[in-house]
Each structure stands twice: as C-alpha cells, then as structure tokens.
Amino acid sequence: MTEMTCCVSCGGGTVAPDGHCWDCGTPQPAFRSHLELTAAGGAAGVSDRGLRRAVNADAMALVRVGEWTVGVVCDGVSMSSRPERAAQVAADTGAATTVALLRAGALPETALTEGTIRAARAVTALAAPRMSPAPPGPPPDRRSPDQPALGPSDKPGENPPACTYVAGIASPDGVWTAWIGDSRAYWLPREGTPMTLTEDDTGTHDALSAWLGADAAGPDPHLRSYRPHTPGVLLLCTDGLWRHLPTPAALRTRTTRGTDHLHTARALVTHALTAGGEDNITALLLPAAPRSHPG
C-alpha cells in the first residue's frame, strides 16, 4: 500500500486512518489501493482498487486460531457515505467476534452468526449521530448491486455507510460460511466438483435486497456448511472478481492446485484487472483438508 501523508486535494491536510483528509474530507485514491494478507496454514488474500474506482471500498480480515482459519470479506456500497469505512469496520468486527467465540468453545455456526450480527451493529453505529430511526416495514430496495436507494430518513448525498458481508471458517472438520448481500463463498476442491456455497441477496434487476447498514433490516445472516472429502480452498470474494469469473468451474480454472495461495489470489485479481477491473476486487483463500481416517 502506498503511504500518504498529505491530501491529494487540498495539499496540506493529513490523511486520517479511514483514508480521508482530516481537513477537507476528500478520499485519498492510493489509500488501501492494493492489500495482501497471509496467515499461518497458508491462507492468503489480495484486495485491489481496480482500474476505474477512486477508492478501494472492499475490505478483508484473516485470522488463524488453532485449527480454525477465519476470513471475512466485505464490499462497501458505493453510493453510501464512506463505504470503505463500513467495509473495514464490518470485516474487523466480524473476524474478531468469530475468533473470540471459537476460542471460547462456540460452534462455528454460532460464532459466524454472532460475528455477522455484531458487524452489522458496528456499521449501523457509524451513522448513529445523524440517522433517525427507520419506520416499520421492509427496507428500501437498492438501485443496483452497489448503489443504495435513499432511505426514509436520508437526504441526497447522506446515505448511511453500508456494505455486503461474507465470512468463512475452514478447518479439518469442514468449512462454514455466513453472508448478507452479494459477496460470495465458493468451495474449490483439488479434485471433484467445485460449488457455490452462497446465494445472492438480490431482487429485481439484481438490486441488493440485504446489506449491513443503518437503513437495512435487522441482520439475518444465511449459513451453510460443507464437509469436504478432498483438500481444497474456501474462496471468499466480492463481485469485482466473480462478475468476471461467474461460475465455480471458471474460478477453478484460475486456481492453482499447489499450496501457494497468495500466488493464486494474485492470479485471480490479475485476471479481473485484465478483464477490465471496473470494480474493486478481493479474493481471500482459506485452505481446508479433511482429517485422515484409518482405512
């Protein structure tokens, strides 16, 4: 990531931890433009701003605890205010909560559910000073997969921070995932049939029907688990990747069979960039292999 100390707009402002100028509030293009994460056990992720976005509003978190590898990927809703902050807060909160509960002995499903709920609360809290309570009833539809409609208490240009969310756990006992929105999880085995583990929360014209944010319905995460019979990777990604590789088979063709998962994540992101890179791109790979059983 390129280090920046002065604002690209006003020239004298200092860049805040969320990538905006303290003085004029302008987002800084190079902030979090390209990020790479690794963890013990071989898990790795890459996130890139892409070729046409001013700011990388994707975020990811990766933690290894015992036999568990925990990953979270979030995609900031571009028409919301400070979507990159929403995504990072959700990823950090969700991962920390999930890891803490696994350490305490919780089941993976419980840990993922609570992690998603606390991530949603953290994103909602970003808008607390200016948002009035939403009236009863369903939330407004989003105008496109990454553009929110104005909520009942919003003014133009004041949409509350929002993001999508997908989290995963990989261990020798299986893989688990939880999600809200259209960020996805895939199981990509070395041998056998790859599969999509998530289902997009979308409605008419692929508009988002669920997300994290103050103008969203109460968090109701989806859960899915799978017990692999062969080694493989749990891929968590944003639509900046899967729109260029929309099927599990297409993703598997770009996934190496080796153990250098950082190399694989880089290759996936590079493919999306070469294909146009219209959106932010994030690919996070969590390796998993079943326990050996005698006989």
CSV table of C-alpha atoms in Angstrom, one decimal, residues 20-166:
chain,number,residue,atom,x,y,z
A,20,HIS,CA,-10.0,10.7,4.2
A,21,CYS,CA,-8.4,14.1,4.7
A,22,TRP,CA,-8.9,15.4,8.2
A,23,ASP,CA,-9.3,19.0,6.8
A,24,CYS,CA,-11.4,18.7,3.6
A,25,GLY,CA,-12.7,15.2,3.8
A,26,THR,CA,-11.5,14.1,0.4
A,27,PRO,CA,-10.9,10.3,0.0
A,28,GLN,CA,-7.3,9.5,-1.0
A,29,PRO,CA,-7.0,7.4,-4.1
A,30,ALA,CA,-3.9,5.5,-3.0
A,31,PHE,CA,-5.2,4.6,0.4
A,32,ARG,CA,-5.6,0.8,0.6
A,33,SER,CA,-5.2,0.6,-3.2
A,34,HIS,CA,-3.6,-2.8,-3.1
A,35,LEU,CA,-3.5,-5.0,0.0
A,36,GLU,CA,-2.2,-8.5,0.7
A,37,LEU,CA,-2.8,-10.7,3.7
A,38,THR,CA,-1.4,-14.1,4.8
A,39,ALA,CA,-1.9,-16.3,7.8
A,40,ALA,CA,-0.4,-19.5,9.3
A,41,GLY,CA,-1.5,-22.6,7.4
A,42,GLY,CA,-1.3,-20.9,4.0
A,43,ALA,CA,-4.4,-18.8,3.9
A,44,ALA,CA,-4.0,-15.6,1.8
A,45,GLY,CA,-5.9,-12.8,0.3
A,46,VAL,CA,-5.5,-9.9,-2.1
A,47,SER,CA,-7.6,-6.8,-2.5
A,48,ASP,CA,-7.2,-4.2,-5.2
A,49,ARG,CA,-8.8,-0.9,-6.1
A,50,GLY,CA,-9.3,-1.9,-9.7
A,51,LEU,CA,-8.8,0.4,-12.7
A,52,ARG,CA,-11.9,2.7,-12.5
A,53,ARG,CA,-12.6,3.3,-8.8
A,54,ALA,CA,-11.2,6.2,-6.9
A,55,VAL,CA,-11.1,4.3,-3.6
A,56,ASN,CA,-10.9,0.7,-2.6
A,57,ALA,CA,-14.1,0.1,-0.7
A,58,ASP,CA,-13.5,-3.6,-0.3
A,59,ALA,CA,-12.1,-4.9,2.9
A,60,MET,CA,-10.9,-8.2,4.3
A,61,ALA,CA,-9.8,-9.8,7.5
A,62,LEU,CA,-7.8,-13.0,8.1
A,63,VAL,CA,-7.0,-14.8,11.4
A,64,ARG,CA,-5.7,-18.2,12.3
A,65,VAL,CA,-6.6,-19.7,15.7
A,66,GLY,CA,-5.7,-23.3,16.5
A,67,GLU,CA,-7.1,-25.4,13.7
A,68,TRP,CA,-9.5,-22.7,12.6
A,69,THR,CA,-8.9,-20.3,9.8
A,70,VAL,CA,-11.3,-17.3,9.9
A,71,GLY,CA,-11.8,-14.9,7.0
A,72,VAL,CA,-14.2,-12.1,6.3
A,73,VAL,CA,-14.7,-10.1,3.0
A,74,CYS,CA,-16.9,-7.0,2.7
A,75,ASP,CA,-17.8,-4.8,-0.2
A,76,GLY,CA,-18.7,-1.2,0.6
A,77,VAL,CA,-21.9,0.0,-1.2
A,78,SER,CA,-20.6,2.7,-3.5
A,79,MET,CA,-23.5,5.2,-3.2
A,80,SER,CA,-23.4,5.1,0.6
A,81,SER,CA,-21.2,7.6,2.6
A,82,ARG,CA,-17.7,6.3,3.3
A,83,PRO,CA,-18.4,2.7,2.1
A,84,GLU,CA,-14.7,1.8,2.6
A,85,ARG,CA,-15.1,2.6,6.3
A,86,ALA,CA,-18.2,0.5,6.6
A,87,ALA,CA,-16.5,-2.5,4.9
A,88,GLN,CA,-13.4,-2.3,7.1
A,89,VAL,CA,-15.3,-1.9,10.3
A,90,ALA,CA,-17.5,-4.9,9.4
A,91,ALA,CA,-14.6,-7.1,8.4
A,92,ASP,CA,-12.6,-6.3,11.6
A,93,THR,CA,-15.6,-6.6,13.9
A,94,GLY,CA,-16.9,-9.8,12.3
A,95,ALA,CA,-13.5,-11.6,12.4
A,96,ALA,CA,-12.6,-10.5,16.0
A,97,THR,CA,-16.0,-11.7,17.3
A,98,THR,CA,-15.9,-15.0,15.4
A,99,VAL,CA,-12.4,-15.8,16.6
A,100,ALA,CA,-13.2,-14.9,20.2
A,101,LEU,CA,-16.2,-17.2,20.2
A,102,LEU,CA,-14.3,-20.1,18.7
A,103,ARG,CA,-11.6,-19.7,21.4
A,104,ALA,CA,-14.4,-19.8,23.9
A,105,GLY,CA,-15.7,-23.2,22.5
A,106,ALA,CA,-18.6,-22.0,20.5
A,107,LEU,CA,-19.8,-23.9,17.5
A,108,PRO,CA,-18.7,-22.4,14.1
A,109,GLU,CA,-22.4,-21.7,13.2
A,110,THR,CA,-22.8,-19.7,16.5
A,111,ALA,CA,-19.6,-17.9,16.0
A,112,LEU,CA,-20.4,-16.9,12.4
A,113,THR,CA,-23.9,-15.8,13.3
A,114,GLU,CA,-22.8,-13.6,16.2
A,115,GLY,CA,-19.9,-12.2,14.2
A,116,THR,CA,-22.3,-11.1,11.4
A,117,ILE,CA,-24.7,-9.5,13.9
A,118,ARG,CA,-22.0,-7.6,15.7
A,119,ALA,CA,-20.5,-6.5,12.4
A,120,ALA,CA,-24.0,-5.2,11.4
A,121,ARG,CA,-24.3,-3.2,14.7
A,122,ALA,CA,-20.8,-1.7,14.2
A,123,VAL,CA,-21.7,-0.5,10.7
A,124,THR,CA,-25.1,0.9,11.9
A,125,ALA,CA,-23.3,2.8,14.7
A,126,LEU,CA,-21.3,4.7,12.1
A,127,ALA,CA,-24.4,6.6,11.1
A,128,ALA,CA,-25.9,6.9,14.7
A,129,PRO,CA,-25.2,10.7,15.1
A,130,ARG,CA,-27.3,11.7,12.1
A,131,MET,CA,-29.7,8.9,11.4
A,132,SER,CA,-33.3,8.9,12.8
A,133,PRO,CA,-35.0,5.5,13.4
A,134,ALA,CA,-36.4,4.0,10.3
A,135,PRO,CA,-40.2,3.4,10.2
A,136,PRO,CA,-41.5,-0.1,10.4
A,137,GLY,CA,-41.6,-2.2,7.3
A,138,PRO,CA,-39.2,-3.6,4.7
A,139,PRO,CA,-36.1,-1.6,3.9
A,140,PRO,CA,-35.9,0.3,0.5
A,141,ASP,CA,-34.5,-1.6,-2.5
A,142,ARG,CA,-31.0,-0.8,-3.7
A,143,ARG,CA,-31.0,0.7,-7.2
A,144,SER,CA,-28.1,-1.6,-8.4
A,145,PRO,CA,-25.9,-4.2,-6.8
A,146,ASP,CA,-23.7,-1.5,-5.3
A,147,GLN,CA,-25.9,1.6,-5.3
A,148,PRO,CA,-28.4,2.2,-2.5
A,149,ALA,CA,-31.7,3.9,-2.9
A,150,LEU,CA,-32.4,6.8,-0.4
A,151,GLY,CA,-33.7,5.6,2.9
A,152,PRO,CA,-36.8,7.2,4.5
A,153,SER,CA,-34.6,9.4,6.8
A,154,ASP,CA,-31.9,10.2,4.3
A,155,LYS,CA,-31.2,13.3,2.4
A,156,PRO,CA,-29.5,13.3,-1.0
A,157,GLY,CA,-25.8,12.6,-0.5
A,158,GLU,CA,-26.3,11.4,3.1
A,159,ASN,CA,-26.9,7.7,2.7
A,160,PRO,CA,-25.5,5.9,5.8
A,161,PRO,CA,-22.4,3.7,5.4
A,162,ALA,CA,-23.3,0.3,4.1
A,163,CYS,CA,-21.6,-2.9,2.9
A,164,THR,CA,-22.1,-6.5,2.0
A,165,TYR,CA,-20.6,-9.3,4.1
A,166,VAL,CA,-19.3,-12.8,3.7
